[in-house]
Amino acid sequence: MGKERKRVLSGIQATGNLHIGNYIGALRQFIGLQDGYDCHFFVADLHAITVPQDPKEYASRIRNAVNIHLACGLDPDKITLFRQSDVPAHAELAWLLNTIATMGELKRMTQFKDKAGGKAEASLGVGLFDYPVLMAADILLYQADLVPVGEDQKQHIELTRDLAERFNRRFGKTFRVPKPMIPKLGARVMGLDDPSAKMSKSAETEGSRIELTDPEDVVRRKVSRAVTDSGSDITSGKDKPAVSNLLTIMSTLSGDGVPTLEKRFSGKGYKEFKEALADVIVTTLRPIQRTLEELEGNPSYVDEVLEKGAAKARPEAEKTLAAAKSAMGL
Ligand code: AQP
């Protein structure tokens, strides 16, 4: 009998076009895990409506996020890939967990503070505030051992662990307490226009991110306009946040270590470095974009993948939900 594989779970929001930060911090990790772990990945369409979405475009955004997962190399025969809203247990467990989460702990979430963007608290959506509890429900429903995410999600995983432990203490052991899985390099890819801000789908300036669907000329233009630091050395370090970020992107995508790249570009100018970086990004994106085009031409295949994924995820989620309700006396 083989050893039972550990359960991995992660989701990506359908908030906009996925970018190389999402790829380096999350999707690339997912691909490396699909052979050795029991992987569940989902498109977090219930999370994405915590910020306004145009209903006319939303279905195609969700579909695009699913297609990107597949185009990046996730194999639906090896993993369970589904849409969050296809499994109603996510919202129901979130409600149960809401009854043990506190306002104080949710108010401490830095992502909430960032997304609130200084707006008056009274005008902020309850969904945005409650986002981490829904995320806890996503993870705990599937009794996940490991959650591969970028650095920005670490605090939410810590909250998930707290809620699981609190629930287990109060109502009896129901949930496995998960651990985050954060890559050593590339866990926080920064904006190309501002190395102090995380590369993000919802940042207003498109030049801040490279989207996975960006055509070659757009990639080259964005890279050529990426900000650099004072001085001309292509080296990584605290005093060189912009060049460090570019080196991280190049290193994670090319597989060459940062010291190797520093050596290669020693004495060379930013122009040459940026051209080489653009080449690496274009080479990474080309096969993804080719597969994406094929998937767009074959919607019934993607429908089938999603139906199969939901059919697998639903009973697993319902089992945990039933245990949680029973533990609470419901
Ligand atoms: N800049 C980043 N560097 C490394 N990893 C990142 N991730 C996001 N941005 C970076 C990781 O990608 C996964 C999916 O993220 P998400 O869609 O759940 O939402 P997010 O973390 O809020 O990502 P974005 O791109 O900033 O989206 P918006 O603008 O919609 O909020 C997660 O594992 C995340 O850590």
PDB file of C-alpha atoms in Angstrom, residues 12-284:
ATOM      1  CA  ILE A  12      -7.073  32.210  -7.550  1.00  0.00           C
ATOM      2  CA  GLN A  13      -9.601  35.008  -7.864  1.00  0.00           C
ATOM      3  CA  ALA A  14     -11.270  35.818 -11.147  1.00  0.00           C
ATOM      4  CA  THR A  15     -10.680  39.521 -10.615  1.00  0.00           C
ATOM      5  CA  GLY A  16      -8.900  40.270 -13.865  1.00  0.00           C
ATOM      6  CA  ASN A  17      -6.236  39.016 -16.170  1.00  0.00           C
ATOM      7  CA  LEU A  18      -3.731  36.892 -14.291  1.00  0.00           C
ATOM      8  CA  HIS A  19      -0.195  38.254 -14.287  1.00  0.00           C
ATOM      9  CA  ILE A  20       3.321  36.888 -13.924  1.00  0.00           C
ATOM     10  CA  GLY A  21       3.131  37.529 -10.159  1.00  0.00           C
ATOM     11  CA  ASN A  22       0.236  35.073  -9.937  1.00  0.00           C
ATOM     12  CA  TYR A  23       2.199  32.698 -12.154  1.00  0.00           C
ATOM     13  CA  ILE A  24       5.463  32.888 -10.199  1.00  0.00           C
ATOM     14  CA  GLY A  25       3.878  33.006  -6.724  1.00  0.00           C
ATOM     15  CA  ALA A  26       1.099  30.483  -7.277  1.00  0.00           C
ATOM     16  CA  LEU A  27       0.481  28.758 -10.632  1.00  0.00           C
ATOM     17  CA  ARG A  28       4.081  27.673 -11.160  1.00  0.00           C
ATOM     18  CA  GLN A  29       4.048  26.072  -7.712  1.00  0.00           C
ATOM     19  CA  PHE A  30       0.758  24.303  -8.521  1.00  0.00           C
ATOM     20  CA  ILE A  31       2.277  22.709 -11.590  1.00  0.00           C
ATOM     21  CA  GLY A  32       5.232  21.394  -9.624  1.00  0.00           C
ATOM     22  CA  LEU A  33       2.898  19.814  -7.074  1.00  0.00           C
ATOM     23  CA  GLN A  34       0.396  18.035  -9.258  1.00  0.00           C
ATOM     24  CA  ASP A  35       2.397  14.800  -9.559  1.00  0.00           C
ATOM     25  CA  GLY A  36       3.238  14.306  -5.895  1.00  0.00           C
ATOM     26  CA  TYR A  37       0.171  15.623  -4.070  1.00  0.00           C
ATOM     27  CA  ASP A  38      -3.592  15.275  -4.075  1.00  0.00           C
ATOM     28  CA  CYS A  39      -4.243  18.736  -5.523  1.00  0.00           C
ATOM     29  CA  HIS A  40      -7.444  20.755  -5.479  1.00  0.00           C
ATOM     30  CA  PHE A  41      -7.367  24.097  -7.269  1.00  0.00           C
ATOM     31  CA  PHE A  42     -10.309  26.391  -7.840  1.00  0.00           C
ATOM     32  CA  VAL A  43     -11.241  29.684  -9.406  1.00  0.00           C
ATOM     33  CA  ALA A  44     -12.446  31.863  -6.547  1.00  0.00           C
ATOM     34  CA  ASP A  45     -15.417  33.514  -8.231  1.00  0.00           C
ATOM     35  CA  LEU A  46     -17.217  34.183  -4.918  1.00  0.00           C
ATOM     36  CA  HIS A  47     -14.156  35.991  -3.602  1.00  0.00           C
ATOM     37  CA  ALA A  48     -13.819  38.134  -6.696  1.00  0.00           C
ATOM     38  CA  ILE A  49     -17.286  39.690  -6.230  1.00  0.00           C
ATOM     39  CA  THR A  50     -16.091  41.319  -3.004  1.00  0.00           C
ATOM     40  CA  VAL A  51     -15.045  44.088  -5.406  1.00  0.00           C
ATOM     41  CA  PRO A  52     -17.459  45.220  -8.159  1.00  0.00           C
ATOM     42  CA  GLN A  53     -17.553  43.023 -11.277  1.00  0.00           C
ATOM     43  CA  ASP A  54     -19.448  43.801 -14.467  1.00  0.00           C
ATOM     44  CA  PRO A  55     -22.049  40.991 -14.723  1.00  0.00           C
ATOM     45  CA  LYS A  56     -21.898  41.181 -18.537  1.00  0.00           C
ATOM     46  CA  GLU A  57     -18.216  40.322 -18.531  1.00  0.00           C
ATOM     47  CA  TYR A  58     -17.932  38.253 -15.411  1.00  0.00           C
ATOM     48  CA  ALA A  59     -18.754  34.813 -16.835  1.00  0.00           C
ATOM     49  CA  SER A  60     -16.035  35.196 -19.456  1.00  0.00           C
ATOM     50  CA  ARG A  61     -13.524  36.401 -16.840  1.00  0.00           C
ATOM     51  CA  ILE A  62     -14.180  33.305 -14.769  1.00  0.00           C
ATOM     52  CA  ARG A  63     -13.790  31.140 -17.848  1.00  0.00           C
ATOM     53  CA  ASN A  64     -10.560  32.905 -18.751  1.00  0.00           C
ATOM     54  CA  ALA A  65      -9.149  32.165 -15.282  1.00  0.00           C
ATOM     55  CA  VAL A  66     -10.039  28.475 -15.649  1.00  0.00           C
ATOM     56  CA  ASN A  67      -8.467  28.368 -19.120  1.00  0.00           C
ATOM     57  CA  ILE A  68      -5.284  29.947 -17.794  1.00  0.00           C
ATOM     58  CA  HIS A  69      -4.956  27.263 -15.123  1.00  0.00           C
ATOM     59  CA  LEU A  70      -5.141  24.629 -17.835  1.00  0.00           C
ATOM     60  CA  ALA A  71      -2.921  26.520 -20.259  1.00  0.00           C
ATOM     61  CA  CYS A  72      -0.187  26.872 -17.633  1.00  0.00           C
ATOM     62  CA  GLY A  73       0.050  23.090 -17.528  1.00  0.00           C
ATOM     63  CA  LEU A  74      -2.381  21.826 -14.904  1.00  0.00           C
ATOM     64  CA  ASP A  75      -3.680  18.436 -15.940  1.00  0.00           C
ATOM     65  CA  PRO A  76      -7.351  17.843 -15.029  1.00  0.00           C
ATOM     66  CA  ASP A  77      -6.694  14.088 -14.950  1.00  0.00           C
ATOM     67  CA  LYS A  78      -4.220  14.600 -12.107  1.00  0.00           C
ATOM     68  CA  ILE A  79      -5.904  17.349 -10.115  1.00  0.00           C
ATOM     69  CA  THR A  80      -9.390  18.491  -9.130  1.00  0.00           C
ATOM     70  CA  LEU A  81     -10.092  21.827 -10.834  1.00  0.00           C
ATOM     71  CA  PHE A  82     -13.374  23.556 -10.077  1.00  0.00           C
ATOM     72  CA  ARG A  83     -15.275  26.796  -9.767  1.00  0.00           C
ATOM     73  CA  GLN A  84     -15.911  27.897  -6.167  1.00  0.00           C
ATOM     74  CA  SER A  85     -19.559  28.841  -6.803  1.00  0.00           C
ATOM     75  CA  ASP A  86     -20.263  25.308  -8.076  1.00  0.00           C
ATOM     76  CA  VAL A  87     -19.830  24.043  -4.505  1.00  0.00           C
ATOM     77  CA  PRO A  88     -22.415  25.713  -2.221  1.00  0.00           C
ATOM     78  CA  ALA A  89     -20.729  24.327   0.921  1.00  0.00           C
ATOM     79  CA  HIS A  90     -18.079  27.100   0.693  1.00  0.00           C
ATOM     80  CA  ALA A  91     -20.608  29.811   1.521  1.00  0.00           C
ATOM     81  CA  GLU A  92     -22.333  27.697   4.171  1.00  0.00           C
ATOM     82  CA  LEU A  93     -19.154  26.835   6.049  1.00  0.00           C
ATOM     83  CA  ALA A  94     -18.086  30.494   5.851  1.00  0.00           C
ATOM     84  CA  TRP A  95     -21.281  31.360   7.731  1.00  0.00           C
ATOM     85  CA  LEU A  96     -20.526  28.816  10.470  1.00  0.00           C
ATOM     86  CA  LEU A  97     -16.962  30.136  10.798  1.00  0.00           C
ATOM     87  CA  ASN A  98     -18.289  33.721  10.941  1.00  0.00           C
ATOM     88  CA  THR A  99     -19.841  32.826  14.261  1.00  0.00           C
ATOM     89  CA  ILE A 100     -16.417  32.121  15.790  1.00  0.00           C
ATOM     90  CA  ALA A 101     -14.309  34.756  13.973  1.00  0.00           C
ATOM     91  CA  THR A 102     -13.915  38.149  15.636  1.00  0.00           C
ATOM     92  CA  MET A 103     -14.125  41.657  14.207  1.00  0.00           C
ATOM     93  CA  GLY A 104     -10.742  42.406  15.792  1.00  0.00           C
ATOM     94  CA  GLU A 105      -8.883  39.666  13.946  1.00  0.00           C
ATOM     95  CA  LEU A 106     -10.485  40.544  10.615  1.00  0.00           C
ATOM     96  CA  LYS A 107      -9.657  44.213  11.097  1.00  0.00           C
ATOM     97  CA  ARG A 108      -5.996  43.295  11.447  1.00  0.00           C
ATOM     98  CA  MET A 109      -5.847  41.761   7.953  1.00  0.00           C
ATOM     99  CA  THR A 110      -3.457  43.881   5.906  1.00  0.00           C
ATOM    100  CA  GLN A 111      -5.092  42.942   2.596  1.00  0.00           C
ATOM    101  CA  PHE A 112      -8.390  44.394   3.848  1.00  0.00           C
ATOM    102  CA  LYS A 113      -6.615  47.594   4.825  1.00  0.00           C
ATOM    103  CA  ASP A 114      -4.894  47.764   1.415  1.00  0.00           C
ATOM    104  CA  LYS A 115      -8.074  47.068  -0.545  1.00  0.00           C
ATOM    105  CA  ALA A 116     -10.037  49.540   1.569  1.00  0.00           C
ATOM    106  CA  GLY A 117      -7.613  52.111   0.136  1.00  0.00           C
ATOM    107  CA  GLY A 118      -8.298  54.657   2.874  1.00  0.00           C
ATOM    108  CA  LYS A 119     -12.067  54.771   2.175  1.00  0.00           C
ATOM    109  CA  ALA A 120     -14.426  55.397   5.097  1.00  0.00           C
ATOM    110  CA  GLU A 121     -15.162  52.143   6.917  1.00  0.00           C
ATOM    111  CA  ALA A 122     -18.926  52.703   6.742  1.00  0.00           C
ATOM    112  CA  SER A 123     -18.827  52.525   2.931  1.00  0.00           C
ATOM    113  CA  LEU A 124     -16.851  49.276   2.676  1.00  0.00           C
ATOM    114  CA  GLY A 125     -18.524  46.031   1.689  1.00  0.00           C
ATOM    115  CA  VAL A 126     -19.089  43.380   4.337  1.00  0.00           C
ATOM    116  CA  GLY A 127     -17.894  40.795   1.809  1.00  0.00           C
ATOM    117  CA  LEU A 128     -14.518  42.481   1.495  1.00  0.00           C
ATOM    118  CA  PHE A 129     -14.179  42.470   5.270  1.00  0.00           C
ATOM    119  CA  ASP A 130     -15.266  38.839   5.531  1.00  0.00           C
ATOM    120  CA  TYR A 131     -13.082  37.622   2.633  1.00  0.00           C
ATOM    121  CA  PRO A 132     -10.577  35.795   4.902  1.00  0.00           C
ATOM    122  CA  VAL A 133     -13.361  33.776   6.554  1.00  0.00           C
ATOM    123  CA  LEU A 134     -14.581  32.549   3.177  1.00  0.00           C
ATOM    124  CA  MET A 135     -10.971  31.690   2.385  1.00  0.00           C
ATOM    125  CA  ALA A 136     -10.728  29.714   5.634  1.00  0.00           C
ATOM    126  CA  ALA A 137     -13.880  27.827   4.634  1.00  0.00           C
ATOM    127  CA  ASP A 138     -12.382  27.053   1.188  1.00  0.00           C
ATOM    128  CA  ILE A 139      -9.352  25.470   2.783  1.00  0.00           C
ATOM    129  CA  LEU A 140     -10.909  23.688   5.760  1.00  0.00           C
ATOM    130  CA  LEU A 141     -13.706  22.107   3.710  1.00  0.00           C
ATOM    131  CA  TYR A 142     -11.183  19.920   1.903  1.00  0.00           C
ATOM    132  CA  GLN A 143      -9.082  19.061   4.971  1.00  0.00           C
ATOM    133  CA  ALA A 144      -6.047  20.504   3.184  1.00  0.00           C
ATOM    134  CA  ASP A 145      -2.565  19.866   4.580  1.00  0.00           C
ATOM    135  CA  LEU A 146      -0.793  22.502   2.504  1.00  0.00           C
ATOM    136  CA  VAL A 147      -1.809  25.750   0.837  1.00  0.00           C
ATOM    137  CA  PRO A 148       0.589  27.015  -1.880  1.00  0.00           C
ATOM    138  CA  VAL A 149       0.283  30.805  -2.025  1.00  0.00           C
ATOM    139  CA  GLY A 150       2.289  33.969  -2.478  1.00  0.00           C
ATOM    140  CA  GLU A 151       3.519  35.936   0.526  1.00  0.00           C
ATOM    141  CA  ASP A 152       0.470  38.264   0.511  1.00  0.00           C
ATOM    142  CA  GLN A 153      -1.799  35.401   1.570  1.00  0.00           C
ATOM    143  CA  LYS A 154       0.282  34.240   4.540  1.00  0.00           C
ATOM    144  CA  GLN A 155      -1.716  36.241   7.070  1.00  0.00           C
ATOM    145  CA  HIS A 156      -4.960  34.727   5.777  1.00  0.00           C
ATOM    146  CA  ILE A 157      -3.576  31.212   6.207  1.00  0.00           C
ATOM    147  CA  GLU A 158      -2.590  32.084   9.769  1.00  0.00           C
ATOM    148  CA  LEU A 159      -6.177  33.181  10.406  1.00  0.00           C
ATOM    149  CA  THR A 160      -7.425  29.930   8.860  1.00  0.00           C
ATOM    150  CA  ARG A 161      -5.231  27.983  11.269  1.00  0.00           C
ATOM    151  CA  ASP A 162      -6.533  30.010  14.218  1.00  0.00           C
ATOM    152  CA  LEU A 163     -10.147  29.431  13.212  1.00  0.00           C
ATOM    153  CA  ALA A 164      -9.583  25.691  12.710  1.00  0.00           C
ATOM    154  CA  GLU A 165      -7.916  25.345  16.102  1.00  0.00           C
ATOM    155  CA  ARG A 166     -10.629  27.418  17.808  1.00  0.00           C
ATOM    156  CA  PHE A 167     -13.403  25.378  16.198  1.00  0.00           C
ATOM    157  CA  ASN A 168     -11.716  22.092  17.093  1.00  0.00           C
ATOM    158  CA  ARG A 169     -11.261  23.216  20.699  1.00  0.00           C
ATOM    159  CA  ARG A 170     -14.820  24.427  21.063  1.00  0.00           C
ATOM    160  CA  PHE A 171     -16.736  21.759  19.172  1.00  0.00           C
ATOM    161  CA  GLY A 172     -14.404  18.753  18.887  1.00  0.00           C
ATOM    162  CA  LYS A 173     -11.823  17.838  16.273  1.00  0.00           C
ATOM    163  CA  THR A 174     -13.375  18.550  12.882  1.00  0.00           C
ATOM    164  CA  PHE A 175     -10.761  20.294  10.724  1.00  0.00           C
ATOM    165  CA  ARG A 176      -7.194  19.534   9.737  1.00  0.00           C
ATOM    166  CA  VAL A 177      -4.987  22.543  10.528  1.00  0.00           C
ATOM    167  CA  PRO A 178      -3.262  23.526   7.244  1.00  0.00           C
ATOM    168  CA  LYS A 179       0.178  24.987   6.625  1.00  0.00           C
ATOM    169  CA  PRO A 180       1.118  27.639   4.050  1.00  0.00           C
ATOM    170  CA  MET A 181       3.572  26.712   1.307  1.00  0.00           C
ATOM    171  CA  ILE A 182       5.391  29.838   0.175  1.00  0.00           C
ATOM    172  CA  PRO A 183       8.095  29.772  -2.512  1.00  0.00           C
ATOM    173  CA  LYS A 184      11.603  30.833  -1.441  1.00  0.00           C
ATOM    174  CA  LEU A 185      11.994  33.087  -4.453  1.00  0.00           C
ATOM    175  CA  GLY A 186       9.199  35.009  -6.169  1.00  0.00           C
ATOM    176  CA  ALA A 187       6.689  34.928  -3.303  1.00  0.00           C
ATOM    177  CA  ARG A 188       6.137  38.643  -3.743  1.00  0.00           C
ATOM    178  CA  VAL A 189       6.681  39.932  -7.259  1.00  0.00           C
ATOM    179  CA  MET A 190       6.540  43.722  -7.225  1.00  0.00           C
ATOM    180  CA  GLY A 191       5.061  46.183  -9.708  1.00  0.00           C
ATOM    181  CA  LEU A 192       7.253  47.098 -12.684  1.00  0.00           C
ATOM    182  CA  ASP A 193       6.468  50.781 -12.193  1.00  0.00           C
ATOM    183  CA  ASP A 194       6.841  50.747  -8.402  1.00  0.00           C
ATOM    184  CA  PRO A 195       8.963  48.151  -6.616  1.00  0.00           C
ATOM    185  CA  SER A 196       7.360  49.057  -3.289  1.00  0.00           C
ATOM    186  CA  ALA A 197       3.907  47.804  -4.383  1.00  0.00           C
ATOM    187  CA  LYS A 198       2.935  44.196  -5.092  1.00  0.00           C
ATOM    188  CA  MET A 199       2.197  43.333  -8.710  1.00  0.00           C
ATOM    189  CA  SER A 200      -1.586  43.067  -8.696  1.00  0.00           C
ATOM    190  CA  LYS A 201      -4.467  42.382 -11.096  1.00  0.00           C
ATOM    191  CA  SER A 202      -6.418  45.327  -9.828  1.00  0.00           C
ATOM    192  CA  ALA A 203      -3.651  47.965  -9.872  1.00  0.00           C
ATOM    193  CA  GLU A 204      -4.791  50.853 -12.021  1.00  0.00           C
ATOM    194  CA  THR A 205      -1.658  51.150 -14.157  1.00  0.00           C
ATOM    195  CA  GLU A 206      -1.388  48.289 -16.615  1.00  0.00           C
ATOM    196  CA  GLY A 207       2.322  48.985 -16.986  1.00  0.00           C
ATOM    197  CA  SER A 208       2.750  47.727 -13.428  1.00  0.00           C
ATOM    198  CA  ARG A 209       2.139  44.115 -14.416  1.00  0.00           C
ATOM    199  CA  ILE A 210       2.751  41.696 -17.245  1.00  0.00           C
ATOM    200  CA  GLU A 211      -0.416  39.789 -17.941  1.00  0.00           C
ATOM    201  CA  LEU A 212      -0.177  36.185 -19.061  1.00  0.00           C
ATOM    202  CA  THR A 213      -2.079  37.136 -22.213  1.00  0.00           C
ATOM    203  CA  ASP A 214       0.088  40.124 -23.124  1.00  0.00           C
ATOM    204  CA  PRO A 215       1.376  39.886 -26.718  1.00  0.00           C
ATOM    205  CA  GLU A 216       5.123  39.992 -27.315  1.00  0.00           C
ATOM    206  CA  ASP A 217       5.277  43.687 -28.258  1.00  0.00           C
ATOM    207  CA  VAL A 218       3.389  44.649 -25.099  1.00  0.00           C
ATOM    208  CA  VAL A 219       5.731  42.541 -22.932  1.00  0.00           C
ATOM    209  CA  ARG A 220       8.769  44.175 -24.518  1.00  0.00           C
ATOM    210  CA  ARG A 221       7.332  47.660 -24.083  1.00  0.00           C
ATOM    211  CA  LYS A 222       6.402  47.094 -20.417  1.00  0.00           C
ATOM    212  CA  VAL A 223       9.806  45.604 -19.587  1.00  0.00           C
ATOM    213  CA  SER A 224      11.653  48.405 -21.360  1.00  0.00           C
ATOM    214  CA  ARG A 225       9.700  50.942 -19.273  1.00  0.00           C
ATOM    215  CA  ALA A 226      10.192  49.118 -15.956  1.00  0.00           C
ATOM    216  CA  VAL A 227      11.760  51.401 -13.369  1.00  0.00           C
ATOM    217  CA  THR A 228      15.333  50.718 -12.244  1.00  0.00           C
ATOM    218  CA  ASP A 229      17.452  51.959  -9.336  1.00  0.00           C
ATOM    219  CA  SER A 230      20.145  54.564  -9.059  1.00  0.00           C
ATOM    220  CA  GLY A 231      23.523  53.387 -10.301  1.00  0.00           C
ATOM    221  CA  SER A 232      23.983  51.036 -13.200  1.00  0.00           C
ATOM    222  CA  ASP A 233      24.912  47.720 -11.525  1.00  0.00           C
ATOM    223  CA  ILE A 234      22.660  44.757 -12.196  1.00  0.00           C
ATOM    224  CA  THR A 235      22.791  43.304  -8.727  1.00  0.00           C
ATOM    225  CA  SER A 236      20.293  42.261  -6.117  1.00  0.00           C
ATOM    226  CA  GLY A 237      20.078  43.889  -2.686  1.00  0.00           C
ATOM    227  CA  LYS A 238      17.973  45.946  -0.290  1.00  0.00           C
ATOM    228  CA  ASP A 239      19.251  49.182  -1.834  1.00  0.00           C
ATOM    229  CA  LYS A 240      18.174  47.982  -5.300  1.00  0.00           C
ATOM    230  CA  PRO A 241      14.506  47.034  -4.983  1.00  0.00           C
ATOM    231  CA  ALA A 242      13.630  47.516  -8.662  1.00  0.00           C
ATOM    232  CA  VAL A 243      16.559  45.575 -10.139  1.00  0.00           C
ATOM    233  CA  SER A 244      16.186  42.892  -7.448  1.00  0.00           C
ATOM    234  CA  ASN A 245      12.573  42.434  -8.542  1.00  0.00           C
ATOM    235  CA  LEU A 246      13.553  42.118 -12.208  1.00  0.00           C
ATOM    236  CA  LEU A 247      16.301  39.639 -11.318  1.00  0.00           C
ATOM    237  CA  THR A 248      13.805  37.586  -9.283  1.00  0.00           C
ATOM    238  CA  ILE A 249      11.418  37.433 -12.226  1.00  0.00           C
ATOM    239  CA  MET A 250      14.219  36.391 -14.566  1.00  0.00           C
ATOM    240  CA  SER A 251      15.591  33.836 -12.138  1.00  0.00           C
ATOM    241  CA  THR A 252      12.270  32.122 -11.402  1.00  0.00           C
ATOM    242  CA  LEU A 253      11.298  31.966 -15.062  1.00  0.00           C
ATOM    243  CA  SER A 254      14.679  30.935 -16.476  1.00  0.00           C
ATOM    244  CA  GLY A 255      15.799  28.623 -13.666  1.00  0.00           C
ATOM    245  CA  ASP A 256      19.168  30.434 -13.444  1.00  0.00           C
ATOM    246  CA  GLY A 257      20.100  31.518  -9.940  1.00  0.00           C
ATOM    247  CA  VAL A 258      20.321  35.236  -9.130  1.00  0.00           C
ATOM    248  CA  PRO A 259      24.141  35.082  -8.579  1.00  0.00           C
ATOM    249  CA  THR A 260      24.542  33.498 -12.022  1.00  0.00           C
ATOM    250  CA  LEU A 261      22.492  36.289 -13.569  1.00  0.00           C
ATOM    251  CA  GLU A 262      24.440  38.946 -11.677  1.00  0.00           C
ATOM    252  CA  LYS A 263      27.629  37.495 -13.100  1.00  0.00           C
ATOM    253  CA  ARG A 264      26.201  37.288 -16.620  1.00  0.00           C
ATOM    254  CA  PHE A 265      25.145  40.947 -16.584  1.00  0.00           C
ATOM    255  CA  SER A 266      28.153  42.312 -14.737  1.00  0.00           C
ATOM    256  CA  GLY A 267      29.370  45.410 -16.593  1.00  0.00           C
ATOM    257  CA  LYS A 268      26.413  45.309 -18.990  1.00  0.00           C
ATOM    258  CA  GLY A 269      23.758  48.009 -19.278  1.00  0.00           C
ATOM    259  CA  TYR A 270      20.073  48.010 -18.346  1.00  0.00           C
ATOM    260  CA  LYS A 271      19.088  47.877 -22.024  1.00  0.00           C
ATOM    261  CA  GLU A 272      20.783  44.535 -22.595  1.00  0.00           C
ATOM    262  CA  PHE A 273      19.478  43.152 -19.312  1.00  0.00           C
ATOM    263  CA  LYS A 274      15.910  44.217 -20.029  1.00  0.00           C
ATOM    264  CA  GLU A 275      16.022  42.743 -23.531  1.00  0.00           C
ATOM    265  CA  ALA A 276      17.176  39.414 -22.099  1.00  0.00           C
ATOM    266  CA  LEU A 277      14.465  39.568 -19.436  1.00  0.00           C
ATOM    267  CA  ALA A 278      11.799  40.274 -22.056  1.00  0.00           C
ATOM    268  CA  ASP A 279      13.082  37.265 -24.058  1.00  0.00           C
ATOM    269  CA  VAL A 280      12.670  34.999 -21.011  1.00  0.00           C
ATOM    270  CA  ILE A 281       9.145  36.261 -20.334  1.00  0.00           C
ATOM    271  CA  VAL A 282       8.092  35.924 -23.966  1.00  0.00           C
ATOM    272  CA  THR A 283       9.505  32.378 -24.087  1.00  0.00           C
ATOM    273  CA  THR A 284       7.545  31.481 -20.932  1.00  0.00           C
TER     274      THR A 284
END
